[in-house]
Amino acid sequence: MLNGAEVIAFAASADLRRARAFYEQVLDLRVIGHNDFACVFDANGTMLRVTAVAEVARPGYTVLGWRVADIAATVRGLTGRGVAFLRYDGMDQDENGVWTTPGGDKVAWFADPDGNVLSLTQFA
C-alpha cells in the first residue's frame, strides 16, 4: 500500500538552532523549512524532519543512517568537521571507528548534538 509513497525521516532535538547548525553546516543538508516546531532538511530527496521536543529520549540504537560509496573518505571528511565517531565495547572497529560486518559491509556511528545515533554504511 505504501510502496509508492515517499519516506519522511524523523529525529528529535531539544535545541532546534543547534540541530540546524549541525545538520546544515556539518552534514551539509539543505534546509527546506524552519519554524518553532521543526527544522526540515532535504536529505538527498528524503525529507528529514528534526522535531522540537522538551527532552530527547536516547534509545541507544541508530535512528538515521546514510549509505555511502566510500566510508573511509566520508569518515575523514566528517572528522575534519568536528564529528567524533562512536566506539562500542566488543566491536572490532578500526582506527577510524569503522566496523566490518561478517558479510563485509562497513559501518560507522556518530551522534548529533542531542545524542541521536546516526550511521554511515558502505555495503560490500
PDB file of C-alpha atoms in Angstrom:
ATOM      1  CA  MET A   1       0.000   0.000   0.000  1.00  0.00           C
ATOM      2  CA  LEU A   2       2.831   2.469   0.778  1.00  0.00           C
ATOM      3  CA  ASN A   3       5.432   1.197  -1.691  1.00  0.00           C
ATOM      4  CA  GLY A   4       4.916   4.249  -3.910  1.00  0.00           C
ATOM      5  CA  ALA A   5       4.859   6.796  -1.083  1.00  0.00           C
ATOM      6  CA  GLU A   6       7.872   8.872  -0.104  1.00  0.00           C
ATOM      7  CA  VAL A   7       9.501   8.241   3.277  1.00  0.00           C
ATOM      8  CA  ILE A   8       9.866  11.062   5.788  1.00  0.00           C
ATOM      9  CA  ALA A   9      12.644  10.560   8.327  1.00  0.00           C
ATOM     10  CA  PHE A  10      12.396  11.985  11.853  1.00  0.00           C
ATOM     11  CA  ALA A  11      14.842  12.939  14.584  1.00  0.00           C
ATOM     12  CA  ALA A  12      14.251  14.855  17.808  1.00  0.00           C
ATOM     13  CA  SER A  13      16.025  17.883  19.214  1.00  0.00           C
ATOM     14  CA  ALA A  14      15.781  19.876  22.422  1.00  0.00           C
ATOM     15  CA  ASP A  15      17.538  22.781  20.662  1.00  0.00           C
ATOM     16  CA  LEU A  16      16.493  23.357  17.040  1.00  0.00           C
ATOM     17  CA  ARG A  17      19.068  26.094  16.422  1.00  0.00           C
ATOM     18  CA  ARG A  18      21.880  23.779  17.476  1.00  0.00           C
ATOM     19  CA  ALA A  19      20.405  20.892  15.479  1.00  0.00           C
ATOM     20  CA  ARG A  20      20.033  23.098  12.409  1.00  0.00           C
ATOM     21  CA  ALA A  21      23.667  24.159  12.613  1.00  0.00           C
ATOM     22  CA  PHE A  22      24.786  20.533  12.826  1.00  0.00           C
ATOM     23  CA  TYR A  23      22.632  19.097  10.055  1.00  0.00           C
ATOM     24  CA  GLU A  24      23.092  22.113   7.777  1.00  0.00           C
ATOM     25  CA  GLN A  25      26.728  23.084   8.355  1.00  0.00           C
ATOM     26  CA  VAL A  26      28.375  19.833   9.444  1.00  0.00           C
ATOM     27  CA  LEU A  27      26.363  17.269   7.467  1.00  0.00           C
ATOM     28  CA  ASP A  28      25.750  19.700   4.583  1.00  0.00           C
ATOM     29  CA  LEU A  29      21.996  19.096   4.300  1.00  0.00           C
ATOM     30  CA  ARG A  30      19.845  21.780   2.685  1.00  0.00           C
ATOM     31  CA  VAL A  31      17.235  23.419   4.923  1.00  0.00           C
ATOM     32  CA  ILE A  32      13.800  23.496   3.318  1.00  0.00           C
ATOM     33  CA  GLY A  33      11.860  24.869   6.281  1.00  0.00           C
ATOM     34  CA  HIS A  34      12.254  26.002   9.871  1.00  0.00           C
ATOM     35  CA  ASN A  35       9.724  27.090  12.468  1.00  0.00           C
ATOM     36  CA  ASP A  36       9.286  26.762  16.235  1.00  0.00           C
ATOM     37  CA  PHE A  37       8.199  23.125  15.906  1.00  0.00           C
ATOM     38  CA  ALA A  38      10.703  21.617  13.473  1.00  0.00           C
ATOM     39  CA  CYS A  39      13.575  22.139  11.102  1.00  0.00           C
ATOM     40  CA  VAL A  40      13.145  20.304   7.808  1.00  0.00           C
ATOM     41  CA  PHE A  41      16.012  19.208   5.571  1.00  0.00           C
ATOM     42  CA  ASP A  42      16.397  17.684   2.142  1.00  0.00           C
ATOM     43  CA  ALA A  43      18.469  14.544   2.758  1.00  0.00           C
ATOM     44  CA  ASN A  44      19.162  13.690  -0.892  1.00  0.00           C
ATOM     45  CA  GLY A  45      15.474  13.512  -1.799  1.00  0.00           C
ATOM     46  CA  THR A  46      14.250  12.239   1.566  1.00  0.00           C
ATOM     47  CA  MET A  47      12.611  14.736   3.880  1.00  0.00           C
ATOM     48  CA  LEU A  48      14.272  14.789   7.303  1.00  0.00           C
ATOM     49  CA  ARG A  49      12.148  16.489   9.932  1.00  0.00           C
ATOM     50  CA  VAL A  50      14.030  17.348  13.136  1.00  0.00           C
ATOM     51  CA  THR A  51      11.242  17.933  15.614  1.00  0.00           C
ATOM     52  CA  ALA A  52      11.430  20.115  18.717  1.00  0.00           C
ATOM     53  CA  VAL A  53      10.929  18.215  21.971  1.00  0.00           C
ATOM     54  CA  ALA A  54      11.412  19.145  25.621  1.00  0.00           C
ATOM     55  CA  GLU A  55      13.821  16.266  26.187  1.00  0.00           C
ATOM     56  CA  VAL A  56      15.344  13.813  23.729  1.00  0.00           C
ATOM     57  CA  ALA A  57      14.912  10.148  24.640  1.00  0.00           C
ATOM     58  CA  ARG A  58      18.170   8.420  23.759  1.00  0.00           C
ATOM     59  CA  PRO A  59      17.168   4.983  22.538  1.00  0.00           C
ATOM     60  CA  GLY A  60      20.713   3.585  22.272  1.00  0.00           C
ATOM     61  CA  TYR A  61      20.364   2.479  18.662  1.00  0.00           C
ATOM     62  CA  THR A  62      20.750   4.091  15.258  1.00  0.00           C
ATOM     63  CA  VAL A  63      17.865   6.394  14.386  1.00  0.00           C
ATOM     64  CA  LEU A  64      19.113   7.605  10.998  1.00  0.00           C
ATOM     65  CA  GLY A  65      21.789   6.476   8.583  1.00  0.00           C
ATOM     66  CA  TRP A  66      23.318   7.124   5.202  1.00  0.00           C
ATOM     67  CA  ARG A  67      24.543   4.711   2.549  1.00  0.00           C
ATOM     68  CA  VAL A  68      27.914   5.963   1.321  1.00  0.00           C
ATOM     69  CA  ALA A  69      30.192   4.837  -1.502  1.00  0.00           C
ATOM     70  CA  ASP A  70      33.480   5.408   0.366  1.00  0.00           C
ATOM     71  CA  ILE A  71      33.124   5.191   4.140  1.00  0.00           C
ATOM     72  CA  ALA A  72      36.799   5.979   4.827  1.00  0.00           C
ATOM     73  CA  ALA A  73      36.616   9.234   2.860  1.00  0.00           C
ATOM     74  CA  THR A  74      33.282  10.173   4.438  1.00  0.00           C
ATOM     75  CA  VAL A  75      34.602   9.495   7.949  1.00  0.00           C
ATOM     76  CA  ARG A  76      37.685  11.614   7.221  1.00  0.00           C
ATOM     77  CA  GLY A  77      35.523  14.449   5.897  1.00  0.00           C
ATOM     78  CA  LEU A  78      33.183  14.435   8.876  1.00  0.00           C
ATOM     79  CA  THR A  79      36.067  14.101  11.340  1.00  0.00           C
ATOM     80  CA  GLY A  80      37.541  17.209   9.719  1.00  0.00           C
ATOM     81  CA  ARG A  81      34.276  18.990  10.501  1.00  0.00           C
ATOM     82  CA  GLY A  82      34.496  18.031  14.177  1.00  0.00           C
ATOM     83  CA  VAL A  83      32.416  14.842  14.215  1.00  0.00           C
ATOM     84  CA  ALA A  84      33.596  12.232  16.723  1.00  0.00           C
ATOM     85  CA  PHE A  85      32.860   8.630  15.798  1.00  0.00           C
ATOM     86  CA  LEU A  86      31.497   6.316  18.463  1.00  0.00           C
ATOM     87  CA  ARG A  87      33.195   3.184  19.715  1.00  0.00           C
ATOM     88  CA  TYR A  88      31.376   0.202  21.132  1.00  0.00           C
ATOM     89  CA  ASP A  89      32.765  -2.418  23.501  1.00  0.00           C
ATOM     90  CA  GLY A  90      33.062  -5.821  21.901  1.00  0.00           C
ATOM     91  CA  MET A  91      33.081  -4.500  18.338  1.00  0.00           C
ATOM     92  CA  ASP A  92      36.288  -4.740  16.347  1.00  0.00           C
ATOM     93  CA  GLN A  93      36.336  -1.198  14.934  1.00  0.00           C
ATOM     94  CA  ASP A  94      39.325   0.148  13.029  1.00  0.00           C
ATOM     95  CA  GLU A  95      41.293   3.278  13.958  1.00  0.00           C
ATOM     96  CA  ASN A  96      38.531   5.457  12.422  1.00  0.00           C
ATOM     97  CA  GLY A  97      35.701   3.722  14.280  1.00  0.00           C
ATOM     98  CA  VAL A  98      34.582   1.651  11.278  1.00  0.00           C
ATOM     99  CA  TRP A  99      33.279  -1.865  11.952  1.00  0.00           C
ATOM    100  CA  THR A 100      33.316  -4.503   9.220  1.00  0.00           C
ATOM    101  CA  THR A 101      30.378  -6.912   9.414  1.00  0.00           C
ATOM    102  CA  PRO A 102      30.863 -10.638   8.838  1.00  0.00           C
ATOM    103  CA  GLY A 103      29.374 -10.086   5.361  1.00  0.00           C
ATOM    104  CA  GLY A 104      31.865  -7.331   4.518  1.00  0.00           C
ATOM    105  CA  ASP A 105      29.663  -4.246   4.945  1.00  0.00           C
ATOM    106  CA  LYS A 106      31.342  -1.363   6.761  1.00  0.00           C
ATOM    107  CA  VAL A 107      29.520   0.718   9.387  1.00  0.00           C
ATOM    108  CA  ALA A 108      30.489   3.745  11.489  1.00  0.00           C
ATOM    109  CA  TRP A 109      28.385   5.565  14.082  1.00  0.00           C
ATOM    110  CA  PHE A 110      28.321   9.127  15.374  1.00  0.00           C
ATOM    111  CA  ALA A 111      25.870  11.263  17.323  1.00  0.00           C
ATOM    112  CA  ASP A 112      24.173  14.547  16.628  1.00  0.00           C
ATOM    113  CA  PRO A 113      24.261  17.252  19.337  1.00  0.00           C
ATOM    114  CA  ASP A 114      21.179  15.738  21.022  1.00  0.00           C
ATOM    115  CA  GLY A 115      22.717  12.278  21.243  1.00  0.00           C
ATOM    116  CA  ASN A 116      20.713  10.723  18.395  1.00  0.00           C
ATOM    117  CA  VAL A 117      22.879   7.918  16.995  1.00  0.00           C
ATOM    118  CA  LEU A 118      23.499   8.296  13.264  1.00  0.00           C
ATOM    119  CA  SER A 119      25.393   5.944  10.979  1.00  0.00           C
ATOM    120  CA  LEU A 120      27.260   5.548   7.738  1.00  0.00           C
ATOM    121  CA  THR A 121      27.164   2.263   5.839  1.00  0.00           C
ATOM    122  CA  GLN A 122      29.226   1.129   2.878  1.00  0.00           C
ATOM    123  CA  PHE A 123      27.744  -2.062   1.507  1.00  0.00           C
ATOM    124  CA  ALA A 124      30.125  -4.760   0.276  1.00  0.00           C
TER     125      ALA A 124
END
